[in-house]
Amino acid sequence: MSFSQPESFFEFYHCSTCWGAVWRIDYEGQSHVGLAEGLRGAGLEPEALTWELHASIIGMRPESWSHKILTSLNVDLEAFSCEQYAHAYHDVMEGLYDRILPMPGAEELVSHLSTLGVRMAIATSSVRKSFDTKMTYHPKLLAPMEVVVTGDDPAVHRGKPAPDIFLEAARRLGAQPGECVVFEDSPHGITAAKAAGMHAVAVPDPRLPGNDFSHADRVVSSLRQWLEELPPTGDAAAALA
């Protein structure tokens, strides 16, 4: 399905949208600090975490990204476990959530989609406690969301790149997977969306090099690019009248 022309969104705007929550707020900048500082418990300096390694774990659940980073850095998991690392990361992040800003165009896009009648959900690999804390600073982004599914939800048996979290979000919305458009900033998330049978739109973070989004249905440079392609709210209402 092509999303290259503004008119194409008329086919989707009355359907459902699932969001990879990471890129709706500028999470990865502060997350990089948390991941890097958390490595001090393993006796490593924060500089040990490169952006390339960071890029490789986007979209993973804590038990997966902690293992990936620690094993990539040859950390003795008996001396510093994945659970300890994830805990250290979240401790650092508790002091950083208030510094995380919405991504450019995020609030405007969510508001516009809501006006168009698009039903929206968030499907995030974050654990619920972390999600709830960081989103207290972003009520305008959270308010229009009918459904939130986090990575530690009992219904999500497998993390991304498995499709479980997106399928559960669609189920709770009462939407068919083929009616959903997923916005993601990670290849794992795009893979999960495609496996769920959804339309996948990638919004790459330029700080995270080497990620392959060739399997996405569409790649946009920013949320503002997508916003500019939406029909005006008055025109959209008239089209359905």
Coordinates of C-alpha atoms in Angstrom, one line a residue:
M1 CA 0.0 0.0 0.0
S2 CA 1.4 3.4 -1.0
F3 CA 1.3 6.3 1.4
S4 CA 3.0 8.7 -1.0
Q5 CA -0.1 10.9 -1.8
P6 CA -2.2 12.7 0.8
E7 CA -5.4 11.2 -0.7
S8 CA -4.2 7.7 0.2
F9 CA -4.8 8.4 3.9
F10 CA -8.5 8.7 3.3
E11 CA -8.5 4.9 3.1
F12 CA -7.0 4.7 6.6
Y13 CA -8.0 7.7 8.7
H14 CA -11.2 6.2 9.9
C15 CA -9.4 3.0 10.9
S16 CA -7.1 2.3 13.8
T17 CA -3.5 3.4 14.5
C18 CA -1.0 1.7 16.8
W19 CA 1.9 3.6 18.1
G20 CA 5.4 2.5 19.1
A21 CA 5.6 4.8 22.0
V22 CA 9.3 5.4 22.0
W23 CA 9.4 8.0 19.2
R24 CA 6.3 9.9 20.2
I25 CA 8.5 11.4 22.9
D26 CA 12.2 11.9 22.4
Y27 CA 13.0 9.0 24.6
E28 CA 16.2 7.6 23.2
G29 CA 18.4 10.6 24.1
Q30 CA 17.8 10.2 27.8
S31 CA 17.5 6.4 27.5
H32 CA 21.1 6.4 26.2
V33 CA 22.2 8.1 29.4
G34 CA 20.3 5.6 31.5
L35 CA 21.8 2.6 29.6
A36 CA 25.3 4.0 29.7
E37 CA 25.2 5.0 33.4
G38 CA 23.7 1.7 34.3
L39 CA 26.9 0.0 33.1
R40 CA 28.8 1.4 36.0
G41 CA 27.5 -1.5 38.1
A42 CA 29.5 -3.8 35.8
G43 CA 32.6 -1.7 36.3
L44 CA 32.3 -0.1 32.9
E45 CA 32.5 3.6 32.0
P46 CA 29.4 5.1 30.3
E47 CA 31.4 5.5 27.0
A48 CA 31.3 1.7 26.6
L49 CA 27.8 2.0 25.3
T50 CA 28.0 3.1 21.6
W51 CA 25.0 4.4 19.6
E52 CA 25.5 1.4 17.3
L53 CA 24.9 -1.0 20.2
H54 CA 22.1 1.1 21.5
A55 CA 20.5 1.0 18.0
S56 CA 20.6 -2.8 18.0
I57 CA 18.3 -3.1 21.1
I58 CA 15.5 -0.6 20.3
G59 CA 12.1 -2.2 20.7
M60 CA 13.3 -5.0 22.9
R61 CA 11.9 -5.8 26.4
P62 CA 14.2 -5.3 29.4
E63 CA 15.2 -8.9 29.7
S64 CA 16.3 -9.0 26.1
W65 CA 18.0 -5.6 25.8
S66 CA 19.9 -6.1 29.0
H67 CA 21.2 -9.5 27.9
K68 CA 22.2 -8.1 24.5
I69 CA 24.2 -5.2 25.8
L70 CA 25.9 -7.1 28.6
T71 CA 27.0 -10.0 26.5
S72 CA 28.1 -7.7 23.7
L73 CA 30.4 -6.0 26.2
N74 CA 31.6 -9.3 27.6
V75 CA 30.2 -8.7 31.1
D76 CA 30.2 -11.6 33.5
L77 CA 26.5 -12.2 34.1
E78 CA 27.2 -13.9 37.4
A79 CA 28.9 -10.8 38.7
F80 CA 26.4 -8.3 37.2
S81 CA 23.1 -9.9 36.0
C82 CA 20.6 -8.7 33.4
E83 CA 18.1 -8.0 36.2
Q84 CA 20.6 -5.9 38.0
Y85 CA 21.4 -3.9 34.9
A86 CA 17.7 -3.3 34.1
H87 CA 17.1 -2.2 37.6
A88 CA 20.1 0.2 37.5
Y89 CA 18.8 1.6 34.2
H90 CA 15.3 2.3 35.6
D91 CA 16.8 3.9 38.7
V92 CA 18.7 6.4 36.5
M93 CA 15.7 7.0 34.3
E94 CA 13.5 8.0 37.3
G95 CA 15.5 11.2 37.4
L96 CA 15.4 11.9 33.7
Y97 CA 11.7 11.5 32.7
D98 CA 10.9 15.1 33.2
R99 CA 13.6 16.1 30.7
I100 CA 12.0 14.1 27.8
L101 CA 10.3 16.2 25.3
P102 CA 7.7 15.2 22.7
M103 CA 9.1 14.5 19.2
P104 CA 8.5 17.4 16.8
G105 CA 5.0 17.2 15.5
A106 CA 3.9 14.5 17.9
E107 CA 1.2 16.5 19.8
E108 CA -0.1 18.1 16.6
L109 CA -0.3 14.7 14.8
V110 CA -2.1 13.0 17.6
S111 CA -4.6 15.8 17.9
H112 CA -5.2 15.9 14.2
L113 CA -5.8 12.1 14.0
S114 CA -8.1 12.3 17.0
T115 CA -10.2 15.0 15.2
L116 CA -10.3 12.8 12.2
G117 CA -11.9 10.1 14.3
V118 CA -8.8 7.8 14.2
R119 CA -8.9 5.3 17.1
M120 CA -5.4 5.1 18.6
A121 CA -3.4 2.7 20.8
I122 CA 0.1 2.5 22.3
A123 CA 2.0 -0.7 22.1
T124 CA 5.3 -0.3 23.9
S125 CA 8.0 -2.6 25.1
S126 CA 8.4 -0.5 28.2
V127 CA 7.2 -2.0 31.5
R128 CA 4.0 -0.4 32.9
K129 CA 5.6 1.4 35.8
S130 CA 8.1 3.1 33.6
F131 CA 5.5 4.0 31.0
D132 CA 3.1 5.5 33.6
T133 CA 5.8 7.6 35.1
K134 CA 7.2 9.1 31.9
M135 CA 3.7 9.7 30.4
T136 CA 2.6 11.8 33.4
Y137 CA 4.7 14.5 31.6
H138 CA 2.8 14.1 28.3
P139 CA -0.9 14.2 29.0
K140 CA -1.7 15.6 25.5
L141 CA -0.2 12.6 23.9
L142 CA -1.8 10.0 26.2
A143 CA -5.3 11.4 26.5
P144 CA -6.5 10.3 23.0
M145 CA -5.2 6.8 23.4
E146 CA -8.0 4.3 23.9
V147 CA -5.7 1.4 24.6
V148 CA -2.2 1.0 26.1
V149 CA -0.4 -2.3 26.0
T150 CA 3.0 -2.5 27.7
G151 CA 5.8 -5.1 27.4
D152 CA 5.1 -6.7 30.8
D153 CA 1.3 -7.1 30.1
P154 CA 0.3 -10.8 30.8
A155 CA -1.3 -11.0 27.4
V156 CA 2.0 -10.3 25.7
H157 CA 3.9 -13.6 25.7
R158 CA 6.7 -12.6 23.3
G159 CA 8.3 -9.3 22.8
K160 CA 9.0 -7.5 19.5
P161 CA 9.9 -8.7 16.8
A162 CA 7.1 -11.1 17.6
P163 CA 3.7 -9.6 16.7
D164 CA 2.0 -10.3 20.1
I165 CA 1.9 -6.7 21.4
F166 CA 0.4 -5.2 18.3
L167 CA -2.2 -8.0 17.9
E168 CA -3.3 -7.5 21.5
A169 CA -3.6 -3.7 21.0
A170 CA -5.7 -4.3 17.9
R171 CA -7.9 -6.9 19.7
R172 CA -8.5 -4.4 22.5
L173 CA -9.4 -1.7 20.0
G174 CA -11.8 -4.1 18.3
A175 CA -9.9 -3.6 15.0
Q176 CA -8.7 -6.0 12.4
P177 CA -4.9 -6.1 12.0
G178 CA -5.2 -5.1 8.3
E179 CA -7.0 -1.9 9.4
C180 CA -4.1 -0.8 11.6
V181 CA -1.2 1.5 10.8
V182 CA 1.8 1.2 13.0
F183 CA 4.3 4.0 13.5
E184 CA 7.7 2.7 14.8
D185 CA 11.3 3.8 15.2
S186 CA 12.9 0.4 15.5
P187 CA 13.4 -2.5 13.0
H188 CA 12.2 -4.9 15.6
G189 CA 8.9 -2.9 15.8
I190 CA 8.5 -2.8 12.1
T191 CA 9.1 -6.6 11.9
A192 CA 6.5 -7.1 14.6
A193 CA 4.0 -4.9 12.8
K194 CA 4.5 -6.7 9.5
A195 CA 4.2 -10.1 11.2
A196 CA 0.9 -8.9 12.7
G197 CA -0.4 -8.1 9.2
M198 CA -0.5 -4.3 9.8
H199 CA 0.8 -1.4 7.7
A200 CA 4.2 -0.4 9.1
V201 CA 5.5 3.2 8.9
A202 CA 9.1 3.7 10.1
V203 CA 10.3 7.0 11.6
P204 CA 14.0 6.4 12.0
D205 CA 16.0 8.2 14.7
P206 CA 19.1 9.7 13.0
R207 CA 21.1 9.1 16.2
L208 CA 20.8 5.4 15.8
P209 CA 22.9 4.3 12.8
G210 CA 22.8 1.1 10.8
N211 CA 19.1 0.2 11.3
D212 CA 17.5 -1.4 8.3
F213 CA 13.9 -0.3 7.5
S214 CA 13.7 -1.7 4.0
H215 CA 10.8 -4.0 5.1
A216 CA 8.6 -1.0 6.2
D217 CA 5.7 0.0 4.0
R218 CA 6.8 3.6 4.3
V219 CA 9.7 5.5 5.8
V220 CA 9.2 9.1 6.8
S221 CA 11.8 11.5 8.1
S222 CA 9.6 12.9 10.8
L223 CA 6.1 13.0 12.2
R224 CA 5.6 16.3 10.6
Q225 CA 6.0 14.8 7.2
W226 CA 3.0 12.5 7.9
L227 CA 1.0 15.3 9.4
E228 CA 1.5 17.4 6.3
E229 CA 0.0 14.6 4.2
L230 CA -3.2 14.3 6.2
P231 CA -6.4 15.7 4.8
P232 CA -7.7 18.9 6.6
T233 CA -10.2 17.9 9.2
G234 CA -13.1 19.8 7.5
D235 CA -12.3 18.1 4.1
A236 CA -12.1 14.7 5.7
A237 CA -15.5 15.1 7.4
A238 CA -17.0 16.2 4.1
A239 CA -15.6 13.2 2.3
L240 CA -17.5 10.9 4.6
A241 CA -20.7 12.9 4.6

